[in-house]
Short mmCIF file of the C-alpha atoms (twelve columns), coordinates in Angstrom:
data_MODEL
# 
_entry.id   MODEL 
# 
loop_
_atom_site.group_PDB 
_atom_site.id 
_atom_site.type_symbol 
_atom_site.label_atom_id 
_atom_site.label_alt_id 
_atom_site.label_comp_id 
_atom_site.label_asym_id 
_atom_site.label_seq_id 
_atom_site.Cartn_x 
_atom_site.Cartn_y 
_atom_site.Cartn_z 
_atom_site.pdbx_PDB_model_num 
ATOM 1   C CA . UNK A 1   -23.968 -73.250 54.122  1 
ATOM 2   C CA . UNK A 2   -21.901 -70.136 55.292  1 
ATOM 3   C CA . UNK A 3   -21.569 -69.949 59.209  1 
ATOM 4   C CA . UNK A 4   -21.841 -66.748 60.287  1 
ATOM 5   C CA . UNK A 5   -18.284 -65.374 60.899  1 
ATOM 6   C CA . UNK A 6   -17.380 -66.146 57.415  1 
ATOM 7   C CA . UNK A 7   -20.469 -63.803 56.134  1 
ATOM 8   C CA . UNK A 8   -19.397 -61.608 58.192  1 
ATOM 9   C CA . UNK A 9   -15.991 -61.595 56.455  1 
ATOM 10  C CA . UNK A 10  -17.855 -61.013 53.114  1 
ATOM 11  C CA . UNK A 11  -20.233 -58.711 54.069  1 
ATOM 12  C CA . UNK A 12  -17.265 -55.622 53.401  1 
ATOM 13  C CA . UNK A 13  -16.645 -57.091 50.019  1 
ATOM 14  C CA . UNK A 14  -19.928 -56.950 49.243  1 
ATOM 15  C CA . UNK A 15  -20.851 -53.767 50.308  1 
ATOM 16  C CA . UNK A 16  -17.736 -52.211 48.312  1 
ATOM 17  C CA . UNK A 17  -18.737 -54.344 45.167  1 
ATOM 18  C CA . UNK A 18  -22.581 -53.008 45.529  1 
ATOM 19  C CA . UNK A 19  -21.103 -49.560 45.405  1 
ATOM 20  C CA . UNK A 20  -19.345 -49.771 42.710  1 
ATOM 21  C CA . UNK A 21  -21.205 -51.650 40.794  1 
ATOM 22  C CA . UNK A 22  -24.489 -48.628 41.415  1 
ATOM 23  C CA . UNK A 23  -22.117 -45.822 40.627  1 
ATOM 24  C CA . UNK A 24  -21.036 -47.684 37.116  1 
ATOM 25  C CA . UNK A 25  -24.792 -48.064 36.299  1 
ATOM 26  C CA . UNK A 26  -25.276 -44.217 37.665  1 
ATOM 27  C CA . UNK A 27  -22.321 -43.708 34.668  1 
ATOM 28  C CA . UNK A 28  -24.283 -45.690 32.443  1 
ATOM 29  C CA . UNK A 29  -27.995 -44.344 32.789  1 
ATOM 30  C CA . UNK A 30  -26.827 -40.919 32.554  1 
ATOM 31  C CA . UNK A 31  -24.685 -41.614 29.476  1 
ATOM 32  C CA . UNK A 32  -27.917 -42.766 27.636  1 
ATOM 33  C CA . UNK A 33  -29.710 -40.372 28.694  1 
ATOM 34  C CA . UNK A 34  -27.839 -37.809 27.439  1 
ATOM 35  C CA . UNK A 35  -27.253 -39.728 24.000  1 
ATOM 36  C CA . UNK A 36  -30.850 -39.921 23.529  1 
ATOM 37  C CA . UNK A 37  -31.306 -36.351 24.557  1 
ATOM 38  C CA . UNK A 38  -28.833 -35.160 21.641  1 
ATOM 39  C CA . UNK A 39  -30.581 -37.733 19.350  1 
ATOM 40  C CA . UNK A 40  -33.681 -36.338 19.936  1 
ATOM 41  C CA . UNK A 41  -35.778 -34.201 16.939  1 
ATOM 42  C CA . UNK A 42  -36.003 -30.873 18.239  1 
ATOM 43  C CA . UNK A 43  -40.508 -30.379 18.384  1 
ATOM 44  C CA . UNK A 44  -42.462 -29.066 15.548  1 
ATOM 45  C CA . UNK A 45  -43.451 -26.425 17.330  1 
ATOM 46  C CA . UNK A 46  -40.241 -25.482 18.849  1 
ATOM 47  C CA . UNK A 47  -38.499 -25.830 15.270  1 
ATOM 48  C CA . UNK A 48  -41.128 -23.123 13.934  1 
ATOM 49  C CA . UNK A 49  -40.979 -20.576 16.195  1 
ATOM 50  C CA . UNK A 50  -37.103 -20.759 16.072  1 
ATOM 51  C CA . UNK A 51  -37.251 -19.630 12.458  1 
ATOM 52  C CA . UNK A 52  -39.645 -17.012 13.080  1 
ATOM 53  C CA . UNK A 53  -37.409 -15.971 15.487  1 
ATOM 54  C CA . UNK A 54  -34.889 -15.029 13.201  1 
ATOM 55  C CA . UNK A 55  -36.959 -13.597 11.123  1 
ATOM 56  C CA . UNK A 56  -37.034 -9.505  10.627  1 
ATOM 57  C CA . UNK A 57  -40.556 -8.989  10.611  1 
ATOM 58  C CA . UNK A 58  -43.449 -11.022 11.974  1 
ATOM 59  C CA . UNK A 59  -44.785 -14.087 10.802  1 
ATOM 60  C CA . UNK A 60  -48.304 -15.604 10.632  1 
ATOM 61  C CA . UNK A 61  -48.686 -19.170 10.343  1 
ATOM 62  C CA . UNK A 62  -51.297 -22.099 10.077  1 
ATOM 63  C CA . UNK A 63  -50.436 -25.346 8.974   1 
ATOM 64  C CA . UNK A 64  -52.376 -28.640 9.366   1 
ATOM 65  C CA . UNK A 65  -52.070 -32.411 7.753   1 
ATOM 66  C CA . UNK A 66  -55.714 -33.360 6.396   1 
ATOM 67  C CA . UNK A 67  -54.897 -36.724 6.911   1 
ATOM 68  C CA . UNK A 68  -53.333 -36.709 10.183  1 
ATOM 69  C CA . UNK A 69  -55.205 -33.669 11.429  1 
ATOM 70  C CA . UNK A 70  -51.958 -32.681 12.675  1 
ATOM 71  C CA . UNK A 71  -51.261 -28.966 13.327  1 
ATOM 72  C CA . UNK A 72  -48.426 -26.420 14.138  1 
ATOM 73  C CA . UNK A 73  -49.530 -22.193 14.387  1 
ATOM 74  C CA . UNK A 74  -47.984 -19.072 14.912  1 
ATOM 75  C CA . UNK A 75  -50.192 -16.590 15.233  1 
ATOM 76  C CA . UNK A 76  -52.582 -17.939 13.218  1 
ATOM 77  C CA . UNK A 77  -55.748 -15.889 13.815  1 
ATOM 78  C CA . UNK A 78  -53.741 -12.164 13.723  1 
ATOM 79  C CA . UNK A 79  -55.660 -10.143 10.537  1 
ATOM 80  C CA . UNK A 80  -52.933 -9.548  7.826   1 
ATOM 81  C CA . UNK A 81  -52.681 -7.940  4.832   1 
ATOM 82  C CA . UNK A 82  -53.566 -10.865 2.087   1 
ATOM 83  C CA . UNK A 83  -51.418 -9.109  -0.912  1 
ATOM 84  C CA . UNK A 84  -52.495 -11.614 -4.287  1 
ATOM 85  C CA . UNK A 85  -53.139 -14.742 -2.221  1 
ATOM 86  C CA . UNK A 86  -57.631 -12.929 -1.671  1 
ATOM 87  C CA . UNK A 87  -57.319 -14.260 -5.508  1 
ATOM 88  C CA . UNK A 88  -57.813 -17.611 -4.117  1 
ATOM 89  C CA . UNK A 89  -61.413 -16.352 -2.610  1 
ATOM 90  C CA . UNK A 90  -62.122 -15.044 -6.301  1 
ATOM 91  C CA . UNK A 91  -60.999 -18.261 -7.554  1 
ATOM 92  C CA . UNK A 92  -63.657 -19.991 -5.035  1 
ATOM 93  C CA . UNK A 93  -66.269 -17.947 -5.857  1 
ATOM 94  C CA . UNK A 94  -66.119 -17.809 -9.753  1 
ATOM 95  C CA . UNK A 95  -66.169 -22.432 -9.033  1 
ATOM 96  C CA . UNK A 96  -69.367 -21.964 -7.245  1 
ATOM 97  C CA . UNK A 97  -70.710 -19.388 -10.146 1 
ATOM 98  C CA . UNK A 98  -69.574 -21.885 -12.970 1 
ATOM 99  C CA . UNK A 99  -71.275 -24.730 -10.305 1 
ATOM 100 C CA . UNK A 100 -74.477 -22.997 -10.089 1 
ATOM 101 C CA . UNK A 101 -74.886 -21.735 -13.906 1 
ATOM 102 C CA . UNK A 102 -74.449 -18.282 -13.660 1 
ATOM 103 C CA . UNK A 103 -71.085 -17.737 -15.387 1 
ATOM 104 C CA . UNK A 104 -69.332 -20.388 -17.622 1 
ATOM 105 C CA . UNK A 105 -65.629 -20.886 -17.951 1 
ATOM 106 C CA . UNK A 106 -66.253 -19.555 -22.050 1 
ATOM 107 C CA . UNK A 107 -68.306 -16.434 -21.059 1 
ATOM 108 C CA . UNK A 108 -66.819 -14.012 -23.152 1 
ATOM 109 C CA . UNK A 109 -64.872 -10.597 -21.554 1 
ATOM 110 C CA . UNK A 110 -63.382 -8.355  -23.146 1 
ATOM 111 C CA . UNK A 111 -60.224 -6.518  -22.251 1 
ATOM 112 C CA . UNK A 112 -59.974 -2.747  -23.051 1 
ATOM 113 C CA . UNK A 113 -57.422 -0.142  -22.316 1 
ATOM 114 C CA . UNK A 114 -59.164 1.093   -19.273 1 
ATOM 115 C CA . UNK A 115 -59.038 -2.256  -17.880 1 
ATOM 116 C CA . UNK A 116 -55.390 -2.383  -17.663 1 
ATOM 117 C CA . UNK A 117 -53.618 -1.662  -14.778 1 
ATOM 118 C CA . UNK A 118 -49.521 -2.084  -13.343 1 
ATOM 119 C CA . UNK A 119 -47.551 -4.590  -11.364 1 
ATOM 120 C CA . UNK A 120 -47.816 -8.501  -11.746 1 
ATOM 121 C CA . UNK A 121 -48.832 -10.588 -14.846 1 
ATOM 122 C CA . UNK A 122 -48.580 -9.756  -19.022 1 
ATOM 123 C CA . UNK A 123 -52.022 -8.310  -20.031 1 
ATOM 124 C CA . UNK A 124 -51.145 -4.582  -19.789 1 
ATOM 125 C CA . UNK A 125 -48.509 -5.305  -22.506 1 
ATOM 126 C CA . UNK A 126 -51.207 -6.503  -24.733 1 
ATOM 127 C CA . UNK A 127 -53.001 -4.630  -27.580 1 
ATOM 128 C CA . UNK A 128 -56.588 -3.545  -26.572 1 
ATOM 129 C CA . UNK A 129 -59.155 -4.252  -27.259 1 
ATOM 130 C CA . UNK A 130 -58.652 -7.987  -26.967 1 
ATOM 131 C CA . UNK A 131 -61.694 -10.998 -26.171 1 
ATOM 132 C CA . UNK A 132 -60.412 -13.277 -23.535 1 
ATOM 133 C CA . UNK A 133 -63.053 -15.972 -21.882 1 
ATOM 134 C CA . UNK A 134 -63.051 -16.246 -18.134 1 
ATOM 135 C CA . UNK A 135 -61.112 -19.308 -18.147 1 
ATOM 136 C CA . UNK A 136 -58.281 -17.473 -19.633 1 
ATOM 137 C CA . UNK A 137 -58.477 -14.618 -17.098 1 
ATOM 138 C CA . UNK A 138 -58.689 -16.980 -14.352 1 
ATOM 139 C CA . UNK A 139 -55.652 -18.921 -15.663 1 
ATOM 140 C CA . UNK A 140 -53.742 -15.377 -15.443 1 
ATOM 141 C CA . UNK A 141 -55.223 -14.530 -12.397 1 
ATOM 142 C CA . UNK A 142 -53.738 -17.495 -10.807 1 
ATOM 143 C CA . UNK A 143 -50.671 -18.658 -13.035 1 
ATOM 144 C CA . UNK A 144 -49.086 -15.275 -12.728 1 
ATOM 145 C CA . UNK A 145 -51.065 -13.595 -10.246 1 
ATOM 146 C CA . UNK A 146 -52.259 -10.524 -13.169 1 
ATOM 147 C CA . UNK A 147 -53.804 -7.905  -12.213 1 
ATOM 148 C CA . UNK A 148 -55.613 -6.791  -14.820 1 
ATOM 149 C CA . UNK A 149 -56.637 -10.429 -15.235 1 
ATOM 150 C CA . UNK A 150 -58.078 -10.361 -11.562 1 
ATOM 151 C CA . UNK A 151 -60.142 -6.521  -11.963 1 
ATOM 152 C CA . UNK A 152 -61.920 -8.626  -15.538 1 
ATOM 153 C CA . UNK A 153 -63.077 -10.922 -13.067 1 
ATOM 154 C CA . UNK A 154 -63.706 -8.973  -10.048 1 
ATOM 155 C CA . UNK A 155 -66.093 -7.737  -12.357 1 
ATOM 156 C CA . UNK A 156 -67.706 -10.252 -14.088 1 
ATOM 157 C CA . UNK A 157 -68.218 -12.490 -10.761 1 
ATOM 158 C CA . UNK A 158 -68.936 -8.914  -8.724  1 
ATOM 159 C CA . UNK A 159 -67.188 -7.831  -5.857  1 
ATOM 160 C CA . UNK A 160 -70.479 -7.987  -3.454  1 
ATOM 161 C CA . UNK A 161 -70.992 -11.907 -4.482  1 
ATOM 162 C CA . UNK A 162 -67.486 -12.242 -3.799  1 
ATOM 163 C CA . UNK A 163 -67.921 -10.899 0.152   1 
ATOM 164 C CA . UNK A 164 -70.933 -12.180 -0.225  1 
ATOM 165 C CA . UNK A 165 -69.284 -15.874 -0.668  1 
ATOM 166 C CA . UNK A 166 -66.437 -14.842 2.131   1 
ATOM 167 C CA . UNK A 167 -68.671 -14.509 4.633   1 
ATOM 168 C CA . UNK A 168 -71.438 -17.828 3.783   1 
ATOM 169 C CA . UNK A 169 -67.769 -19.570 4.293   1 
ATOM 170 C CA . UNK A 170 -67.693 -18.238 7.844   1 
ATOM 171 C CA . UNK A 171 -64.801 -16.061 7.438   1 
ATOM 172 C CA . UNK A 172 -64.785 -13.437 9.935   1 
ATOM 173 C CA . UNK A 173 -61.300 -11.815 9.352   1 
ATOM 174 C CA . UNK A 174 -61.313 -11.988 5.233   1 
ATOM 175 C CA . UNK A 175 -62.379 -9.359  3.009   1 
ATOM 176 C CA . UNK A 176 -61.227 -8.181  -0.261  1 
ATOM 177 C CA . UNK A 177 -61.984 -4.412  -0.349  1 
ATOM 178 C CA . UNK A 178 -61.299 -3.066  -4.085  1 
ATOM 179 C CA . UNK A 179 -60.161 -4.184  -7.507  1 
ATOM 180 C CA . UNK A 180 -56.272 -3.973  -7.739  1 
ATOM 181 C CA . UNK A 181 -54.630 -0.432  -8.229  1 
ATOM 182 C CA . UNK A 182 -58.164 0.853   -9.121  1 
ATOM 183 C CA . UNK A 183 -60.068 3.906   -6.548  1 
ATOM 184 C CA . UNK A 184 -63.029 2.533   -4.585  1 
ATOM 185 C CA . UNK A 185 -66.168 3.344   -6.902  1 
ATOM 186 C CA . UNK A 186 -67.800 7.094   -7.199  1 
ATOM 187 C CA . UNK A 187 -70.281 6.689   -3.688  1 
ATOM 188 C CA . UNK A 188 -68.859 3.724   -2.308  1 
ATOM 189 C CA . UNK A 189 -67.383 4.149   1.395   1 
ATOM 190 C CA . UNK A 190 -64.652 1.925   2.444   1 
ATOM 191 C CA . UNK A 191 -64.411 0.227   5.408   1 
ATOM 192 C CA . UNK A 192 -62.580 2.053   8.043   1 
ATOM 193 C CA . UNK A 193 -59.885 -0.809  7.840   1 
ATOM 194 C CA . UNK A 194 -59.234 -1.095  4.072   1 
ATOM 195 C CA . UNK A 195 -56.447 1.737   4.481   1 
ATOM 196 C CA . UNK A 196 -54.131 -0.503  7.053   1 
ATOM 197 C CA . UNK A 197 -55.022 -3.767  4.928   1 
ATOM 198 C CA . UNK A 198 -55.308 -2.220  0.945   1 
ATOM 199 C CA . UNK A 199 -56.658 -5.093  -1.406  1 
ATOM 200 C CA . UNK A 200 -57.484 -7.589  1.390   1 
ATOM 201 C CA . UNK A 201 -57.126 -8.737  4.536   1 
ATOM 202 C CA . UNK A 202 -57.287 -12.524 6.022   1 
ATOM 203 C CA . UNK A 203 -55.842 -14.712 8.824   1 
ATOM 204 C CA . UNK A 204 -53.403 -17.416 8.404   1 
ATOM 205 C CA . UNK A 205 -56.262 -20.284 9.630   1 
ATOM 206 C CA . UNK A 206 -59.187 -18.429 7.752   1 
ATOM 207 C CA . UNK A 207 -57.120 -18.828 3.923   1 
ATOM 208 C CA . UNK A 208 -56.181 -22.240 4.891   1 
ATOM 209 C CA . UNK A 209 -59.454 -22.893 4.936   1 
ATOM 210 C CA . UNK A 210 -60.469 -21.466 1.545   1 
ATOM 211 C CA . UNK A 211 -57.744 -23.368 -0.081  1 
ATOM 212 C CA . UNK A 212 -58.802 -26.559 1.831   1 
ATOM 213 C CA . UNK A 213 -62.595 -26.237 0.301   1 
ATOM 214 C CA . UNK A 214 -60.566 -26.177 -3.012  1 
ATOM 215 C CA . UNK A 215 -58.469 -29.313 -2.646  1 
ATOM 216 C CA . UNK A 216 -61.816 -31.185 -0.752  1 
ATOM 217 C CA . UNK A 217 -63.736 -29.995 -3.432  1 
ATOM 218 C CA . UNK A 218 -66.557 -28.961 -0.955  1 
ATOM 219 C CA . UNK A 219 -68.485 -26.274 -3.542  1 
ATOM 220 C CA . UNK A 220 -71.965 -27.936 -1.966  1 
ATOM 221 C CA . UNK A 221 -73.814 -25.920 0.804   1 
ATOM 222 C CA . UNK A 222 -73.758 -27.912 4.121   1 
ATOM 223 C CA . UNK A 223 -75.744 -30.601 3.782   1 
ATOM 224 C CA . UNK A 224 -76.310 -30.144 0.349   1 
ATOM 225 C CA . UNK A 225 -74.664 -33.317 -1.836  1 
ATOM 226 C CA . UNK A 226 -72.032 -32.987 -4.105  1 
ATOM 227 C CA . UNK A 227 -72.368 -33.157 -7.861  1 
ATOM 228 C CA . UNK A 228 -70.756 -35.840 -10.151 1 
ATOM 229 C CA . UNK A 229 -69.349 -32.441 -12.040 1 
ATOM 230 C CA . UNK A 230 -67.868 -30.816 -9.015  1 
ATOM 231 C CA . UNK A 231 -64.491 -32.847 -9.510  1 
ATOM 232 C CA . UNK A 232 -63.792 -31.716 -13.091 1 
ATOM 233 C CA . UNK A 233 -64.796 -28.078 -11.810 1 
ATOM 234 C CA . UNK A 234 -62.272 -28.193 -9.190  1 
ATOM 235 C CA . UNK A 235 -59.829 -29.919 -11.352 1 
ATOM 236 C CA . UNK A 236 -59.501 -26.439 -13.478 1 
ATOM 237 C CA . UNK A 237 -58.362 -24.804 -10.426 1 
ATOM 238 C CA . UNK A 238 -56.006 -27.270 -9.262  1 
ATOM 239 C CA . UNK A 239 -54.541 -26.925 -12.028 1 
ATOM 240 C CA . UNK A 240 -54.178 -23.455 -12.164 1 
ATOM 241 C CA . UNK A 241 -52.871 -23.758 -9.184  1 
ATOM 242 C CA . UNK A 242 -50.623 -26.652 -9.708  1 
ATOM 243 C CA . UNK A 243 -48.461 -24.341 -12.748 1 
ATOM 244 C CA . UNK A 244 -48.398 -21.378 -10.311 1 
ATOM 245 C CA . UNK A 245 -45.109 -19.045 -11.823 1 
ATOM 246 C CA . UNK A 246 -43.628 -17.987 -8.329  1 
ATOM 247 C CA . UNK A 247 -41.806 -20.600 -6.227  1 
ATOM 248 C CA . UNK A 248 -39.412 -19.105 -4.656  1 
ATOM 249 C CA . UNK A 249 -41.294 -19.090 -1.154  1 
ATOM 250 C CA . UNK A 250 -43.302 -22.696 0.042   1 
ATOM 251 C CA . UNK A 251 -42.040 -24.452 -3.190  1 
ATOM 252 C CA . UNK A 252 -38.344 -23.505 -3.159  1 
ATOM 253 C CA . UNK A 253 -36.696 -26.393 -1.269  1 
ATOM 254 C CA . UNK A 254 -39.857 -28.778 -1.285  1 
ATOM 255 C CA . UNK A 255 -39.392 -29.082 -5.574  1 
ATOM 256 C CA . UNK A 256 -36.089 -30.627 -4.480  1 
ATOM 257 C CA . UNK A 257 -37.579 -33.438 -1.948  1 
ATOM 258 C CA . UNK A 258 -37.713 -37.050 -2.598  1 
ATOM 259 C CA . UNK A 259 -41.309 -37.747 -4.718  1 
ATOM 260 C CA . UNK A 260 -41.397 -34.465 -5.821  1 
ATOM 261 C CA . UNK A 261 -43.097 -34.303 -9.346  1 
ATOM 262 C CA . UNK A 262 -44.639 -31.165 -11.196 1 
ATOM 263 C CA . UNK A 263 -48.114 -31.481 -9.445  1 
ATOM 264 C CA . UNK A 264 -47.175 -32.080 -5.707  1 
ATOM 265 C CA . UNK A 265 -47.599 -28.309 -4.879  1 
ATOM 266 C CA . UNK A 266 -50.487 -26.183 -5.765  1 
ATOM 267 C CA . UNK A 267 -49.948 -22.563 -4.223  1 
ATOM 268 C CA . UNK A 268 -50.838 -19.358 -4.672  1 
ATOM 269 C CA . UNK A 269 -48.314 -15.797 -3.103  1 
ATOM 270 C CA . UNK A 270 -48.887 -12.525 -2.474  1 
ATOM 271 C CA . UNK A 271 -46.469 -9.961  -2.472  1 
ATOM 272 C CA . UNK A 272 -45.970 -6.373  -1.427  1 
ATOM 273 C CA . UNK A 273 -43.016 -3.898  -0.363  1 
ATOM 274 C CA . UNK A 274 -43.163 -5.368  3.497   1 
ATOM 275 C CA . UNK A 275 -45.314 -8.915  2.882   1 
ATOM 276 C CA . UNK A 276 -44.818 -11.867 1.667   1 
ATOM 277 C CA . UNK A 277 -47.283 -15.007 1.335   1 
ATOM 278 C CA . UNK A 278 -48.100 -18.540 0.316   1 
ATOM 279 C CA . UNK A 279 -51.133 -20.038 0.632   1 
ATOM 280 C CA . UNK A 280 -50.007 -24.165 -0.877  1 
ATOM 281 C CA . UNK A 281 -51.487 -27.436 -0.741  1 
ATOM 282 C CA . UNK A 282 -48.476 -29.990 -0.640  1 
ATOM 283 C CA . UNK A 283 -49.313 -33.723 -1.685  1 
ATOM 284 C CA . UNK A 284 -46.566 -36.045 0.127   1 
ATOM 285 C CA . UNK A 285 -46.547 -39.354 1.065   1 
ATOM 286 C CA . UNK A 286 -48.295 -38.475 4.257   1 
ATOM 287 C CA . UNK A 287 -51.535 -37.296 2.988   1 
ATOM 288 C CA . UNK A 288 -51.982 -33.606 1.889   1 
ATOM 289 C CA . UNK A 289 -50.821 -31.076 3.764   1 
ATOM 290 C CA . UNK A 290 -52.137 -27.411 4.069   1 
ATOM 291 C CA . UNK A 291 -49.601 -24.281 4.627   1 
ATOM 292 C CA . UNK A 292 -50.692 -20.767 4.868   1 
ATOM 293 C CA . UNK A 293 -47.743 -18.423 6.009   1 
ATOM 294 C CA . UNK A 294 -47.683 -14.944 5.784   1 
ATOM 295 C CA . UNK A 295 -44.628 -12.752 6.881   1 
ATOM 296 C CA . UNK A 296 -45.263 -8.911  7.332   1 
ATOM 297 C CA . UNK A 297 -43.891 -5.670  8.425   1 
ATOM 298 C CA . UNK A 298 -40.758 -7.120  6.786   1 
ATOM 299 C CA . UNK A 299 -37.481 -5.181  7.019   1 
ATOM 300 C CA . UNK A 300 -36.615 -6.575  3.697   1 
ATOM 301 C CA . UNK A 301 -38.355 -4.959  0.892   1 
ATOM 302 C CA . UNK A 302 -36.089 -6.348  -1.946  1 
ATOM 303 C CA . UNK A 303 -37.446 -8.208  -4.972  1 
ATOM 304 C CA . UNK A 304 -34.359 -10.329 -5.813  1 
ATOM 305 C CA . UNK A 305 -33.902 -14.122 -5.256  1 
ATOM 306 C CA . UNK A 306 -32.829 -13.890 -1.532  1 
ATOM 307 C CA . UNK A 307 -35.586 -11.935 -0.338  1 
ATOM 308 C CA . UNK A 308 -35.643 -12.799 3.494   1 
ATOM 309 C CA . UNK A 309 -39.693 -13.106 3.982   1 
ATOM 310 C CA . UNK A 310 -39.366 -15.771 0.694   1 
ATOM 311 C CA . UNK A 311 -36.695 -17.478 2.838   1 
ATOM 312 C CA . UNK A 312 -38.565 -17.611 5.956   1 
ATOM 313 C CA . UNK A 313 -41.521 -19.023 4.811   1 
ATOM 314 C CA . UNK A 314 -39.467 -21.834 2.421   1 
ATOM 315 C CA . UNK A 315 -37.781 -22.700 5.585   1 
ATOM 316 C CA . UNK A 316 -41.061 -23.114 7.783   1 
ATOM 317 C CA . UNK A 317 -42.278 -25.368 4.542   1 
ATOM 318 C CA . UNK A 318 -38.996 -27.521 4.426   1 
ATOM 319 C CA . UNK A 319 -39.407 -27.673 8.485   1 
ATOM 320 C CA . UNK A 320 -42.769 -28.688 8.470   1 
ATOM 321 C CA . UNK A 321 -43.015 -31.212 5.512   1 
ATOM 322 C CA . UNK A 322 -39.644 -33.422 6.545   1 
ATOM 323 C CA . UNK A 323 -41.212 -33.890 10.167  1 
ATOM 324 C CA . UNK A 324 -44.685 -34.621 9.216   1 
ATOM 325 C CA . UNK A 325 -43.772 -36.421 6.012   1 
ATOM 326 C CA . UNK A 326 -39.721 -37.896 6.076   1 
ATOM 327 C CA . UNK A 327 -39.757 -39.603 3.182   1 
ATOM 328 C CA . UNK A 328 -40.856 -36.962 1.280   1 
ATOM 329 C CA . UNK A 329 -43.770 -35.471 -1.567  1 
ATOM 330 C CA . UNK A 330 -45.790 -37.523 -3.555  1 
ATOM 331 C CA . UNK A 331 -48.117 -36.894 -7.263  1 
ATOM 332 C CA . UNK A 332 -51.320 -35.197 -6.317  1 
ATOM 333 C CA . UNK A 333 -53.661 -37.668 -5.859  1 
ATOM 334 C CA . UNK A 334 -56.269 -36.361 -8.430  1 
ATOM 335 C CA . UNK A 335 -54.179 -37.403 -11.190 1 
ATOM 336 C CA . UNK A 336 -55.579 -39.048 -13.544 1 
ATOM 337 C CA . UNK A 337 -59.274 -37.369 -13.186 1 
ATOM 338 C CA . UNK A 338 -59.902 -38.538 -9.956  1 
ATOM 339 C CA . UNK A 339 -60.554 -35.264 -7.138  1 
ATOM 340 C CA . UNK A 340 -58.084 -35.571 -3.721  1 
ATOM 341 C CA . UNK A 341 -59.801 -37.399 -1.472  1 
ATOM 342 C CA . UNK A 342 -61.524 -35.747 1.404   1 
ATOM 343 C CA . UNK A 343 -59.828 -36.393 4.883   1 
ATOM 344 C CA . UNK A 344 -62.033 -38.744 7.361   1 
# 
């Protein structure tokens, strides 16, 4: 046992040992803390709106893991011009026609020289008059966004069933106005926004919606059941879907991921002077996961490779997939026959 005067003698040693000792593990704790701070991933969110940022235009953006239920948005519920990417509501409705029996994928239409009208996709090169089915219109409707392709079956599906459709879906900001570089009808009035939008207009959420329904393969009314058929139905448009021509926007760096295989993506763009779009379902080895970006009022209206609104929306894919899904794409799970599972 210490008598007292000798504590006292230790007491200073102590005392300057304590201090030390605190300010050394002050050093330390602040150290690590700052390590871990640099280590850190920079937030989803915060990653996003960084790239929009830099962007020269705006940017509309709604993205959301079906198995996670994860979701990142930038302005997701802002009306934009849709460009191609309403094709993926004519896609929708033409399932639900072949589902109910009144058109079939082999109904017969026939291309003439009226019909044929500029910008994307082949069929105004061809000799008219020419029989096509509405499978094969479809297929060019998606595959290489044609527009002559998408008036044949704007027409055979009607443009009032279409709407019609749109708006049984709930979809309160999506409307597809006219056929493609063809006047409104002799009679017909337009909407009083159709001249600010042109084809179509939509919201980021709202066509991540319709090509949710696709990928689900929900074609029932609610609480209706699904039919043993309605998986080989949607298996046509997947596929479509999954051979898509332009990649230079949500596909560009994903193609190059880890897993990566021909069917991982199905998308489907839209393009105009000022806009450009991808609507995609990306299969990785996180679940499926939904992106529909649009960019607009785009100071870049170039056509080439490096088109900046292309860019921008290939680098909100790459952001979004390697956080939500690190170790990268995966086959689409309907391979093999079998529709993508629903999420729970």
């Amino acid at each position: 046992m210490l008598l007292r005067s000798e504590m006292k003698s230790l007491t200073p040693g102590l005392r300057t040992f304590s201090s030390q000792s605190l300010l050394w593990l002050l050093c330390i704790a602040l150290f690590v803390t700052e390590a871990q701070a640099q280590d850190a991933p920079t937030s989803l969110a915060v990653q996003v709106r960084a790239i929009a940022a830099e962007h020269h235009g705006d940017v509309s953006l709604f993205a959301e893991n079906l198995k996670t239920h994860e979701t990142v948005a930038i302005s997701p519920d802002t009306p934009v011009q849709t460009a191609s990417v309403i094709k993926l509501t004519i896609l929708y409705e033409a399932l639900e026609q072949v589902r109910s029996g009144k058109a079939h994928f082999d109904d017969k239409i026939m291309l003439t020289k009226a019909d044929q009208v500029p910008g994307s996709g082949v069929l105004l090169f061809f000799d008219a008059p020419l029989q096509l089915t509405l499978k094969d219109v479809l297929t060019m409707m998606v595959v290489m966004s044609d527009n002559t392709a998408t008036n044949l079956v704007i027409d055979h599906l009607g443009i009032e069933n279409i709407d019609a459709r749109i708006a049984k879906l709930g979809l309160k900001d999506t409307y597809l106005y006219k056929k493609v570089f063809t006047p409104a009808p002799a009679g017909v009035t337009m909407p009083a926004d159709q001249k600010k939008f042109g084809l179509g207009k939509t919201t980021a959420r709202e066509m991540a919606a319709v090509m949710t329904k696709i990928v689900r393969c929900e074609l029932a009314e609610p609480g209706s059941p699904a039919r043993p058929e309605d998986a080989a139905l949607c298996e046509v448009a997947l596929k479509m879907l999954h051979v898509q021509f332009y990649r230079s926007a949500i596909p560009r760096y994903l193609d190059g991921m880890p897993g990566a295989t021909g069917d991982s993506i199905a998308n489907k763009t839209g393009s105009l002077d000022a806009v450009r779009n991808d609507v995609a379902a990306v299969s990785t080895k996180n679940g499926i996961v939904i992106l529909s970006a649009f960019t607009f009022s785009n100071k870049d209206h170039s056509w080439g490779a490096e088109q900046e609104g292309e860019l921008t929306i290939a680098k909100l894919a790459r952001a979004i997939i390697q956080s939500w899904s690190p170790e990268g794409l995966a086959a689409w799970p309907g391979a093999g026959g079998k529709p993508a599972p629903a999420a729970k």
